[in-house]
Coordinates of C-alpha atoms in Angstrom, one line a residue:
M1 CA 0.3 0.5 0.0
A2 CA 1.6 3.5 -0.8
E3 CA 1.7 5.6 2.2
P4 CA -1.0 8.5 2.8
G5 CA -0.6 11.4 0.8
V6 CA 2.3 9.9 -1.4
T7 CA 2.0 8.7 -4.9
P8 CA 4.6 6.7 -7.4
Q9 CA 4.7 10.1 -9.1
H10 CA 6.0 12.2 -6.4
D11 CA 9.2 10.4 -6.3
P12 CA 11.3 9.1 -9.3
E13 CA 12.6 6.1 -7.6
R14 CA 8.7 5.1 -6.8
Y15 CA 7.8 3.0 -9.7
Q16 CA 4.4 2.5 -10.7
P17 CA 3.0 -0.6 -8.5
G18 CA 1.2 -3.8 -10.0
W19 CA -2.3 -4.6 -10.1
V20 CA -2.3 -6.4 -6.9
N21 CA -1.4 -3.2 -5.1
R22 CA -3.7 -1.1 -6.9
W23 CA -6.4 -3.9 -5.9
V24 CA -5.2 -3.8 -2.5
E25 CA -5.2 -0.2 -2.1
Q26 CA -8.7 -0.3 -3.4
I27 CA -9.8 -2.8 -1.0
E28 CA -8.2 -0.9 2.0
R29 CA -10.5 2.6 0.8
L30 CA -14.1 0.5 2.1
P31 CA -15.6 0.7 4.7
L32 CA -15.3 -3.1 6.4
P33 CA -12.5 -5.2 7.1
Y34 CA -10.8 -6.4 4.0
W35 CA -11.2 -10.0 4.8
V36 CA -15.2 -9.1 4.4
Y37 CA -14.5 -8.7 0.7
Y38 CA -12.8 -11.4 0.0
L39 CA -15.2 -14.2 1.7
G40 CA -17.6 -12.3 -0.2
L41 CA -16.3 -12.7 -3.1
A42 CA -15.3 -16.2 -2.8
V43 CA -19.1 -16.6 -1.7
A44 CA -20.5 -15.4 -4.8
I45 CA -18.2 -17.8 -6.9
V46 CA -18.9 -20.5 -5.2
G47 CA -22.5 -19.8 -5.3
V48 CA -22.5 -19.6 -9.0
Q49 CA -20.5 -22.3 -9.8
S50 CA -22.7 -24.4 -7.2
W51 CA -26.0 -23.2 -8.8
I52 CA -24.4 -24.5 -12.1
K53 CA -23.7 -27.7 -10.8
W54 CA -27.2 -28.1 -9.0
Y55 CA -29.1 -27.2 -12.2
D56 CA -27.4 -29.4 -14.8
G57 CA -27.4 -32.4 -12.6
T58 CA -23.8 -32.8 -11.7
L59 CA -24.1 -32.1 -8.0
P60 CA -27.4 -32.7 -5.7
A61 CA -29.0 -29.6 -5.0
G62 CA -27.9 -28.0 -1.4
S63 CA -24.4 -30.5 -1.8
F64 CA -20.7 -29.1 -2.0
F65 CA -17.7 -30.7 -3.3
L66 CA -14.5 -30.0 -1.8
P67 CA -11.8 -30.1 -4.8
L68 CA -14.5 -28.1 -6.7
L69 CA -14.5 -25.5 -3.6
L70 CA -10.7 -25.3 -3.8
F71 CA -10.6 -24.6 -7.3
S72 CA -13.0 -21.9 -7.2
C73 CA -11.6 -20.0 -4.0
A74 CA -7.6 -20.4 -5.2
G75 CA -7.0 -17.1 -7.1
V76 CA -9.3 -15.3 -4.2
Y77 CA -7.3 -16.9 -1.4
A78 CA -3.8 -15.7 -3.4
L79 CA -5.2 -12.5 -3.0
A80 CA -6.4 -12.3 0.1
L81 CA -2.8 -13.7 1.3
M82 CA -0.7 -11.2 -0.4
H83 CA -3.1 -8.3 0.9
S84 CA -3.0 -9.8 4.6
L85 CA 1.2 -9.8 3.8
I86 CA 1.2 -6.2 2.5
R87 CA -0.9 -4.7 5.3
R88 CA 1.5 -5.7 8.1
V89 CA 4.6 -4.0 6.1
P90 CA 4.2 -0.9 7.7
G91 CA 4.6 -2.7 11.4
A92 CA 7.1 -5.5 10.7
L93 CA 9.3 -2.6 9.3
E94 CA 8.4 -0.6 12.2
R95 CA 9.5 -3.1 14.8
L96 CA 13.0 -3.8 12.4
R97 CA 13.9 -0.2 12.8
P98 CA 16.0 0.0 15.9
A99 CA 17.9 -2.5 13.8
L100 CA 18.0 -0.6 10.7
K101 CA 21.0 1.6 9.6
E102 CA 19.2 3.8 7.5
D103 CA 17.7 7.7 8.2
D104 CA 14.2 8.6 7.4
T105 CA 14.3 8.9 3.7
T106 CA 15.9 5.3 2.9
Y107 CA 13.1 4.1 5.7
S108 CA 10.3 5.5 3.7
K109 CA 12.0 4.0 0.5
L110 CA 12.5 0.5 2.1
L111 CA 9.0 0.7 2.6
Y112 CA 7.4 1.6 -0.2
H113 CA 9.9 -1.2 -2.1
L114 CA 9.0 -4.2 0.3
A115 CA 5.1 -3.6 -0.1
H116 CA 5.0 -2.7 -3.9
A117 CA 6.1 -4.9 -6.9
P118 CA 6.7 -3.2 -10.0
A119 CA 3.6 -3.0 -12.7
F120 CA 5.6 -4.8 -15.4
P121 CA 6.7 -7.9 -14.1
V122 CA 3.5 -8.2 -12.1
L123 CA 2.0 -7.9 -16.0
L124 CA 3.9 -10.4 -17.5
A125 CA 3.6 -12.6 -14.5
T126 CA -0.3 -12.7 -14.9
L127 CA 0.3 -13.4 -18.9
A128 CA 2.2 -16.1 -18.1
G129 CA 0.0 -17.7 -15.5
L130 CA -3.2 -17.3 -18.1
I131 CA -1.3 -19.2 -20.3
V132 CA -0.3 -21.8 -17.8
G133 CA -4.0 -22.0 -17.0
A134 CA -4.9 -22.4 -20.7
V135 CA -2.2 -25.3 -21.3
L136 CA -3.6 -27.2 -18.2
Q137 CA -7.2 -26.3 -18.7
T138 CA -6.8 -27.7 -22.2
W139 CA -4.2 -30.3 -22.3
L140 CA -2.9 -31.5 -18.9
M141 CA -6.0 -31.3 -16.8
R142 CA -8.8 -32.3 -19.4
P143 CA -8.6 -36.1 -19.0
F144 CA -8.9 -35.3 -15.1
L145 CA -11.7 -32.9 -15.2
P146 CA -14.8 -34.9 -14.7
T147 CA -12.7 -36.3 -11.7
F148 CA -13.1 -32.9 -9.9
K149 CA -16.9 -32.4 -11.5
L150 CA -15.3 -29.6 -13.9
S151 CA -16.5 -28.8 -17.4
T152 CA -19.6 -31.5 -17.0
T153 CA -21.8 -29.2 -19.4
P154 CA -21.3 -26.6 -22.2
T155 CA -22.4 -23.8 -19.5
S156 CA -20.1 -25.2 -17.1
T157 CA -17.3 -25.4 -19.5
I158 CA -17.7 -21.9 -20.1
F159 CA -17.6 -21.0 -16.2
D160 CA -15.2 -23.3 -15.0
G161 CA -12.6 -22.7 -18.0
T162 CA -12.4 -19.2 -17.5
L163 CA -12.4 -19.1 -13.8
F164 CA -9.7 -21.7 -14.0
V165 CA -7.4 -19.6 -16.4
L166 CA -8.6 -16.5 -14.2
T167 CA -7.5 -18.3 -11.0
W168 CA -3.9 -19.1 -12.6
G169 CA -3.5 -15.4 -13.9
V170 CA -3.8 -14.5 -10.3
L171 CA -1.6 -17.0 -9.0
G172 CA 1.0 -15.6 -11.7
A173 CA 0.7 -12.4 -10.6
G174 CA 0.7 -13.3 -6.7
L175 CA 3.9 -15.5 -7.2
Y176 CA 5.8 -12.5 -8.5
S177 CA 4.6 -10.1 -5.7
L178 CA 5.6 -12.8 -3.3
L179 CA 9.3 -13.4 -4.6
H180 CA 9.5 -9.6 -5.0
F181 CA 8.1 -9.6 -1.3
L182 CA 10.9 -12.0 -0.1
R183 CA 13.9 -10.6 -2.2
G184 CA 13.0 -7.4 -0.3
I185 CA 13.1 -8.9 3.3
N186 CA 16.4 -10.5 1.9
Q187 CA 18.0 -7.6 0.8
I188 CA 16.6 -5.4 4.2
Y189 CA 18.4 -8.0 6.3
L190 CA 21.6 -8.1 4.2
Q191 CA 22.1 -4.5 2.9
H192 CA 20.5 -1.8 5.8
T193 CA 20.4 -3.8 9.2
Q194 CA 22.7 -3.9 11.9
V195 CA 23.0 -7.3 12.9
N196 CA 23.4 -8.2 16.4
L197 CA 23.9 -11.6 17.7
F198 CA 22.9 -10.4 21.1
Q199 CA 19.7 -8.4 20.0
P200 CA 18.3 -10.7 17.8
Q201 CA 14.5 -9.9 18.8
P202 CA 14.1 -6.8 16.1
L203 CA 15.3 -9.3 13.6
Y204 CA 12.0 -11.4 14.4
A205 CA 9.9 -8.5 12.6
L206 CA 10.6 -9.4 9.2
S207 CA 10.5 -13.5 9.4
G208 CA 7.2 -13.2 11.0
L209 CA 6.0 -11.8 7.5
A210 CA 8.0 -14.9 5.8
S211 CA 6.4 -17.2 8.6
R212 CA 2.8 -15.7 7.9
A213 CA 3.4 -16.4 3.8
A214 CA 5.2 -20.1 4.3
L215 CA 1.9 -21.0 6.4
G216 CA -0.9 -19.4 4.0
I217 CA 0.7 -21.6 1.6
A218 CA 0.6 -24.7 3.4
L219 CA -2.7 -23.9 4.9
Y220 CA -4.1 -23.8 1.5
N221 CA -2.4 -27.2 0.6
L222 CA -3.8 -28.7 3.7
P223 CA -7.0 -30.0 2.4
W224 CA -5.5 -31.1 -1.1
I225 CA -3.3 -33.5 0.9
T226 CA -5.7 -34.7 3.6
F227 CA -9.0 -34.4 2.6
T228 CA -9.2 -34.7 -1.0
P229 CA -10.3 -38.2 -2.4
G230 CA -8.8 -39.1 -5.6
A231 CA -6.5 -36.4 -5.8
S232 CA -3.6 -38.4 -5.1
N233 CA -4.5 -40.2 -8.6
V234 CA -3.9 -37.1 -10.8
P235 CA -0.3 -36.6 -11.5
A236 CA -0.9 -32.8 -12.4
I237 CA -2.5 -32.6 -8.9
V238 CA 0.0 -34.5 -7.0
V239 CA 3.2 -32.5 -8.8
L240 CA 1.0 -29.0 -8.0
T241 CA 0.6 -29.9 -4.3
L242 CA 4.0 -31.3 -3.7
I243 CA 5.7 -27.7 -5.6
F244 CA 3.4 -25.9 -3.4
Q245 CA 4.5 -28.0 -0.2
F246 CA 8.0 -27.3 -1.3
M247 CA 7.5 -23.6 -2.3
A248 CA 5.9 -23.0 1.6
A249 CA 9.4 -24.3 3.5
A250 CA 11.3 -22.4 0.8
V251 CA 9.3 -19.0 1.2
F252 CA 10.1 -19.3 4.9
F253 CA 13.7 -20.7 4.8
V254 CA 15.5 -18.6 1.8
P255 CA 14.8 -15.1 2.6
L256 CA 16.4 -15.7 5.9
L257 CA 19.4 -17.5 4.9
G258 CA 21.3 -14.4 4.1
V259 CA 20.8 -13.0 7.8
H260 CA 21.8 -16.5 9.2
R261 CA 25.1 -16.4 7.7
I262 CA 25.8 -13.3 8.8
L263 CA 24.5 -14.5 12.5
L264 CA 26.7 -17.6 12.1
E265 CA 29.8 -15.7 11.0
D266 CA 29.5 -13.3 14.2
K267 CA 29.2 -15.9 16.7
Y268 CA 32.1 -17.7 14.9
H269 CA 34.2 -14.5 15.4
R270 CA 33.3 -14.1 18.9
Q271 CA 33.4 -17.4 19.7
Q272 CA 37.4 -17.4 18.1
V273 CA 38.1 -14.1 20.2
A274 CA 36.6 -15.4 23.5
G275 CA 38.6 -18.8 22.9
K276 CA 41.7 -16.8 22.6
K277 CA 41.1 -15.1 25.7
L278 CA 40.5 -18.1 27.5
Q279 CA 43.7 -20.3 25.9
Y280 CA 45.4 -17.0 27.3
V281 CA 44.6 -17.1 30.9
L282 CA 45.1 -21.0 31.0
E283 CA 48.6 -20.1 30.2
Q284 CA 49.0 -17.5 32.7
I285 CA 47.3 -19.8 35.7
H286 CA 49.7 -23.1 34.3
Q287 CA 52.8 -20.2 34.3
K288 CA 51.9 -19.5 37.9
M289 CA 51.4 -23.1 38.8
D290 CA 54.6 -24.1 37.4
S291 CA 56.5 -21.9 39.0
G292 CA 55.0 -22.1 42.6
D293 CA 53.5 -18.6 42.2
T294 CA 50.2 -18.5 43.7
S295 CA 49.7 -14.6 43.5
G296 CA 46.8 -13.2 41.3
I297 CA 45.7 -16.9 40.6
D298 CA 42.2 -16.0 42.6
A299 CA 41.8 -13.0 39.9
L300 CA 42.8 -15.2 36.7
Q301 CA 40.1 -18.0 38.3
K302 CA 37.5 -15.4 37.8
L303 CA 38.1 -14.5 34.4
L304 CA 38.2 -17.9 33.4
G305 CA 34.8 -18.3 35.1
L306 CA 33.7 -15.3 33.3
L307 CA 34.9 -16.7 29.8
Q308 CA 33.7 -19.9 30.3
T309 CA 30.0 -18.2 30.9
E310 CA 30.9 -16.3 28.0
Q311 CA 31.4 -19.4 25.8
G312 CA 28.1 -21.1 27.0
T313 CA 26.2 -18.1 26.1
L314 CA 27.8 -17.7 22.7
E315 CA 26.9 -21.6 21.9
K316 CA 23.4 -21.1 23.0
A317 CA 22.8 -18.0 21.0
P318 CA 20.4 -18.3 18.2
T319 CA 21.3 -17.9 14.6
W320 CA 18.2 -17.7 12.8
P321 CA 16.3 -14.9 13.1
W322 CA 13.1 -16.2 14.4
N323 CA 10.9 -17.5 17.6
P324 CA 11.6 -21.1 18.2
E325 CA 7.6 -21.4 18.5
T326 CA 7.6 -19.6 15.1
M327 CA 9.9 -22.3 13.6
R328 CA 7.8 -25.1 15.4
L329 CA 4.7 -23.9 13.9
V330 CA 6.0 -23.6 10.1
I331 CA 7.7 -27.4 10.8
T332 CA 4.4 -28.7 11.7
A333 CA 2.2 -26.9 9.4
I334 CA 4.3 -28.3 6.2
G335 CA 5.9 -31.6 7.6
V336 CA 2.3 -33.1 9.2
P337 CA 0.4 -33.2 6.1
M338 CA 3.1 -34.7 4.3
L339 CA 3.2 -37.3 6.9
V340 CA -0.2 -38.0 6.8
W341 CA -0.2 -38.0 3.1
L342 CA 2.2 -40.7 2.4
I343 CA 0.6 -42.8 5.1
Q344 CA -2.4 -43.0 3.0
R345 CA -0.7 -43.2 0.0
A346 CA 1.1 -46.6 1.4
L347 CA -2.4 -47.9 3.0
N348 CA -3.9 -47.2 -0.3
R349 CA -1.2 -49.1 -1.8
F350 CA -1.5 -52.0 0.4
G351 CA -5.1 -52.0 0.1
L352 CA -5.4 -51.1 3.9

């Protein structure tokens, strides 16, 4: 979202944002909470599609089919997820601000660049998504469309086909916007942040955004993996499900690898310095013991204890910029559904 009272034209470094950002800004101007509009849009799409299925007899009146619901809401869900991430950028960057090295002007630019994907690449990603959707709809997915109650009648074919292709266009734009967003997180950590091994709390701010994106992807994948009958028999669905699950993991880990490396190097350097001091104190103690001179040995023992405490503290210092609870939540959201899916596949293979 653009900052209040500022438009891209007022600053040459503020490029025109893509249609995803313009969509988000329009939603933010409306009176109700943003999620209400996405929920309403999803209900409207599901309502029209369900009415078509009920009318042509594909589904019993009043019933729903989970894979069909997931297909229908994918584009709306992707937009809602990006909206959720974009609107949290100002608060996250503000929490990181104590660790930033930049002045107010640069901070404002970082805020804009992190939250806004440029228009032309977003347009290209949208077109690429539309092409992928058309290819999937026309060739790769065609044999499996009846399995998911798609394109069962001429009317259904028009609605489902149009929705499917448009959904992939939205996914293309959302994917590019997400990659731009995650690249921005990595650049802010590497180029604009004063990393301190003993003050990691400000660094948690942007990792919270990465974890939110990963959890959002894993949440959409969850019903495909665990509750959708027949999905494991469709190769395209299996491949896409695995891609999105690995994407969820990459979305969380990859933007943080750079700052992890910096923290690791800082930790290693501090351990090297502490180790040299510890070695020096031990050598002084040995010299006094060998010479029989015990004067000052108490002070050396105190220094030795302090250095050992420092080493223990350094050993426990985290080198990943996240809360342990966040890490456990992401691993659970990604790993447990995959484990359940593998167990289901094994049971089905042995006829259990």
